């Protein structure tokens, strides 16, 4: 052994000792860093995870606000029920659990499809309703198997219900299961734990006020995952109740008048001074309760294949040519612009000749010498053919836009159609043709390309009734705090002053009052109530036969009552009413009487024939062609 061997061993030992010490030091540093990470940097996270081992945060959905008619009748309410919920991230094998529950509760394919639709766009920890309206046997079947079904629970919930079924479905709307499409318009985190969201009508427009604020319960969980107590309760804040201007009796009167004859169409009633919506009837309608938990295939197919298209809100989405109901608005503009004076007269021989075309009056025998009052009372087409030529398309369009046609009425409901006010530029763009004087002639009796909605008509005739102010239609009246009963009124928007001269307004009022007293609206008369109105019949194409267009006629009415102190303005459209304007009259009569005589008897039956003695047969022909048959009153 050499002298260097002990030195080598010492150096080797020291090296190994140093390496070991370094390793121990590094290990100690790692442990200390991990402790710091757990105890300092991520303390809150791991404390929450540990806490969640024995507690659970359970969202509590608030009661949805009620929707009330003006006199307090409940139009949308909440009914207690039991539902089966699944928390997806707490279920070990979701497909197997769903198969078991389907067999256990007798669920069908539609139930499973709706469950998967409700899951879309929701986080895995958010409960999803599988089945609402559980029966006692179904509740018991799940309860006795609670330990075998982790993530599955039976909960008490409030189920939205519409007591009047079809009566207010289009205006009140309905709620339905939350979908991913809904969450694009609302903040997703505000719907954790909720089952419903407004889909249409007032339910949609006032969703934020009706839904309320979520509450939470912190539940104590035992080793088996069962809730054994509540550690903390953060109560939900119920949504505001919504009081509306809607009158139940008026809505019922309009709906029953439509339903009694099987008519399709719409009726809108407004307070002409404020724009308050008193009734908004669409016929046919649908049962809003079908949609609350997701509509069944059978119900959906029945609605889709119904030729009456009950899902369409005709009141503010139905587009119709106004026919002779447009004549009062042209009259106002013509006098306002000095095109004619109130005492202007012209001769009606039963037709009007222009450029080789013959435009027939609805009364082929003619009306003789005709002034504005007679023209409105008897809806003299020739008078308005000539007036259209005098006015020209620029003034015609000005009259229509002035009274709100061509733009969506600013009502507190989602959607709504703007209609169509044709212009020369519009025709060049869409029809690739210039505007002809003949187009103005047809437009002068509310035909041609002109399209309006019943809500637009009601708003426009309100402006005639109130002296020239274009109101903003409003369905909702006030929010009501469900805890205190305090009402917070929803202010009505200030109407637009149309600056119509008293001369023009008085002339049109006189003609529309004469229309009810002696003219085409006589059958709407109600003893003791003064009414001003105007009938309209508008041709609409319904098909083709032997190379020719086949037309039918919509029946319309606009008016208000009482004449000098207006309280209600009404617009009614009856689709495919036939060759007279009478079909809309008994509906308008029922609506007016229900509002102004709420304690009166049921409105008497209105004779189903024209009240006029000008009932000559109509000419054959097509609108817009040679010898067209124009709309008659």
CSV table of N, CA, C and O in Angstrom, one decimal, residues 87-127:
chain,number,residue,atom,x,y,z
A,87,UNK,N,-76.5,15.8,-11.7
A,87,UNK,CA,-75.3,16.6,-11.7
A,87,UNK,C,-74.2,15.8,-12.5
A,87,UNK,O,-73.7,14.9,-11.9
A,88,UNK,N,-74.0,16.1,-13.8
A,88,UNK,CA,-73.2,15.2,-14.6
A,88,UNK,C,-71.8,14.9,-14.0
A,88,UNK,O,-71.4,13.7,-14.1
A,89,UNK,N,-71.1,15.8,-13.4
A,89,UNK,CA,-69.7,15.5,-13.0
A,89,UNK,C,-69.7,14.7,-11.7
A,89,UNK,O,-68.6,14.3,-11.2
A,90,UNK,N,-70.9,14.4,-11.1
A,90,UNK,CA,-70.9,13.6,-9.9
A,90,UNK,C,-71.4,12.2,-10.2
A,90,UNK,O,-71.6,11.3,-9.3
A,91,UNK,N,-71.7,11.9,-11.5
A,91,UNK,CA,-72.2,10.6,-11.9
A,91,UNK,C,-71.0,9.8,-12.5
A,91,UNK,O,-70.4,10.3,-13.6
A,92,UNK,N,-70.6,8.7,-11.9
A,92,UNK,CA,-69.4,7.9,-12.5
A,92,UNK,C,-69.6,7.5,-13.9
A,92,UNK,O,-68.7,7.5,-14.7
A,93,UNK,N,-70.8,6.9,-14.2
A,93,UNK,CA,-71.1,6.4,-15.5
A,93,UNK,C,-72.4,7.0,-16.0
A,93,UNK,O,-73.5,6.4,-15.7
A,94,UNK,N,-72.4,8.1,-16.7
A,94,UNK,CA,-73.7,8.8,-17.0
A,94,UNK,C,-74.5,8.0,-18.0
A,94,UNK,O,-75.7,7.8,-17.7
A,95,UNK,N,-74.0,7.4,-19.0
A,95,UNK,CA,-74.9,6.6,-19.9
A,95,UNK,C,-75.5,5.4,-19.2
A,95,UNK,O,-76.7,5.2,-19.4
A,96,UNK,N,-74.8,4.7,-18.3
A,96,UNK,CA,-75.4,3.6,-17.6
A,96,UNK,C,-76.5,4.1,-16.6
A,96,UNK,O,-77.6,3.5,-16.5
A,97,UNK,N,-76.2,5.3,-16.0
A,97,UNK,CA,-77.2,5.8,-15.1
A,97,UNK,C,-78.5,6.2,-15.8
A,97,UNK,O,-79.6,6.0,-15.3
A,98,UNK,N,-78.3,6.8,-17.0
A,98,UNK,CA,-79.5,7.2,-17.8
A,98,UNK,C,-80.3,6.0,-18.2
A,98,UNK,O,-81.5,6.1,-18.2
A,99,UNK,N,-79.6,5.0,-18.6
A,99,UNK,CA,-80.3,3.7,-19.0
A,99,UNK,C,-81.1,3.2,-17.8
A,99,UNK,O,-82.3,2.8,-18.0
A,100,UNK,N,-80.5,3.2,-16.6
A,100,UNK,CA,-81.2,2.7,-15.5
A,100,UNK,C,-82.4,3.6,-15.1
A,100,UNK,O,-83.5,3.0,-14.8
A,101,UNK,N,-82.2,4.9,-15.1
A,101,UNK,CA,-83.4,5.8,-14.8
A,101,UNK,C,-84.5,5.7,-15.8
A,101,UNK,O,-85.7,5.8,-15.5
A,102,UNK,N,-84.1,5.5,-17.1
A,102,UNK,CA,-85.1,5.4,-18.1
A,102,UNK,C,-86.0,4.2,-17.9
A,102,UNK,O,-87.3,4.3,-18.0
A,103,UNK,N,-85.4,3.1,-17.5
A,103,UNK,CA,-86.2,1.9,-17.2
A,103,UNK,C,-87.0,2.0,-15.9
A,103,UNK,O,-88.1,1.6,-15.8
A,104,UNK,N,-86.3,2.6,-14.9
A,104,UNK,CA,-86.9,2.8,-13.6
A,104,UNK,C,-88.1,3.7,-13.6
A,104,UNK,O,-89.2,3.3,-12.9
A,105,UNK,N,-88.1,4.8,-14.3
A,105,UNK,CA,-89.1,5.8,-14.3
A,105,UNK,C,-90.0,5.7,-15.5
A,105,UNK,O,-91.0,6.5,-15.6
A,106,UNK,N,-89.8,4.8,-16.5
A,106,UNK,CA,-90.6,4.7,-17.6
A,106,UNK,C,-90.4,5.9,-18.6
A,106,UNK,O,-91.4,6.4,-19.2
A,107,UNK,N,-89.2,6.4,-18.7
A,107,UNK,CA,-89.0,7.6,-19.5
A,107,UNK,C,-88.9,7.2,-21.0
A,107,UNK,O,-88.6,6.0,-21.3
A,108,UNK,N,-89.2,8.1,-21.9
A,108,UNK,CA,-89.1,7.8,-23.3
A,108,UNK,C,-88.0,8.5,-24.0
A,108,UNK,O,-87.2,9.2,-23.4
A,109,UNK,N,-87.9,8.2,-25.3
A,109,UNK,CA,-86.8,8.8,-26.1
A,109,UNK,C,-86.8,10.4,-26.1
A,109,UNK,O,-85.7,11.0,-26.1
A,110,UNK,N,-88.0,10.9,-26.0
A,110,UNK,CA,-88.1,12.4,-26.0
A,110,UNK,C,-87.5,13.0,-24.7
A,110,UNK,O,-86.9,14.0,-24.7
A,111,UNK,N,-87.8,12.3,-23.6
A,111,UNK,CA,-87.2,12.7,-22.3
A,111,UNK,C,-85.7,12.8,-22.4
A,111,UNK,O,-85.1,13.7,-21.9
A,112,UNK,N,-85.1,11.7,-23.0
A,112,UNK,CA,-83.7,11.7,-23.0
A,112,UNK,C,-83.1,12.7,-24.0
A,112,UNK,O,-82.1,13.3,-23.7
A,113,UNK,N,-83.8,12.9,-25.1
A,113,UNK,CA,-83.4,14.0,-26.0
A,113,UNK,C,-83.4,15.3,-25.4
A,113,UNK,O,-82.5,16.1,-25.6
A,114,UNK,N,-84.5,15.6,-24.7
A,114,UNK,CA,-84.6,17.0,-24.0
A,114,UNK,C,-83.5,17.1,-23.0
A,114,UNK,O,-82.9,18.2,-22.8
A,115,UNK,N,-83.1,16.0,-22.3
A,115,UNK,CA,-82.1,16.1,-21.3
A,115,UNK,C,-80.7,16.5,-21.9
A,115,UNK,O,-80.0,17.4,-21.4
A,116,UNK,N,-80.4,15.9,-23.0
A,116,UNK,CA,-79.1,16.2,-23.7
A,116,UNK,C,-79.2,17.6,-24.3
A,116,UNK,O,-78.1,18.2,-24.3
A,117,UNK,N,-80.3,18.1,-24.7
A,117,UNK,CA,-80.4,19.4,-25.2
A,117,UNK,C,-80.1,20.4,-24.1
A,117,UNK,O,-79.5,21.4,-24.3
A,118,UNK,N,-80.7,20.1,-22.9
A,118,UNK,CA,-80.5,21.0,-21.8
A,118,UNK,C,-79.1,21.1,-21.3
A,118,UNK,O,-78.6,22.1,-20.7
A,119,UNK,N,-78.3,20.0,-21.5
A,119,UNK,CA,-76.9,20.0,-21.1
A,119,UNK,C,-76.0,20.9,-21.9
A,119,UNK,O,-75.0,21.3,-21.5
A,120,UNK,N,-76.4,21.1,-23.2
A,120,UNK,CA,-75.6,21.8,-24.1
A,120,UNK,C,-75.3,23.2,-23.5
A,120,UNK,O,-76.2,24.0,-23.2
A,121,UNK,N,-74.0,23.6,-23.5
A,121,UNK,CA,-73.6,24.9,-23.1
A,121,UNK,C,-73.6,25.1,-21.6
A,121,UNK,O,-73.2,26.2,-21.1
A,122,UNK,N,-73.9,24.1,-20.8
A,122,UNK,CA,-73.9,24.2,-19.3
A,122,UNK,C,-72.7,23.5,-18.8
A,122,UNK,O,-72.3,22.4,-19.3
A,123,UNK,N,-72.0,24.0,-17.7
A,123,UNK,CA,-70.9,23.3,-17.1
A,123,UNK,C,-71.3,22.0,-16.5
A,123,UNK,O,-72.5,21.8,-16.1
A,124,UNK,N,-70.4,21.0,-16.3
A,124,UNK,CA,-70.7,19.7,-15.8
A,124,UNK,C,-71.2,19.7,-14.4
A,124,UNK,O,-71.9,18.8,-14.0
A,125,UNK,N,-70.9,20.7,-13.6
A,125,UNK,CA,-71.3,20.8,-12.2
A,125,UNK,C,-72.7,21.4,-12.0
A,125,UNK,O,-73.2,21.4,-10.9
A,126,UNK,N,-73.3,21.9,-13.1
A,126,UNK,CA,-74.6,22.5,-13.0
A,126,UNK,C,-75.7,21.4,-13.2
A,126,UNK,O,-75.7,20.7,-14.2
A,127,UNK,N,-76.7,21.4,-12.2
A,127,UNK,CA,-77.7,20.4,-12.3
A,127,UNK,C,-78.6,20.5,-13.6
A,127,UNK,O,-78.9,21.6,-14.0
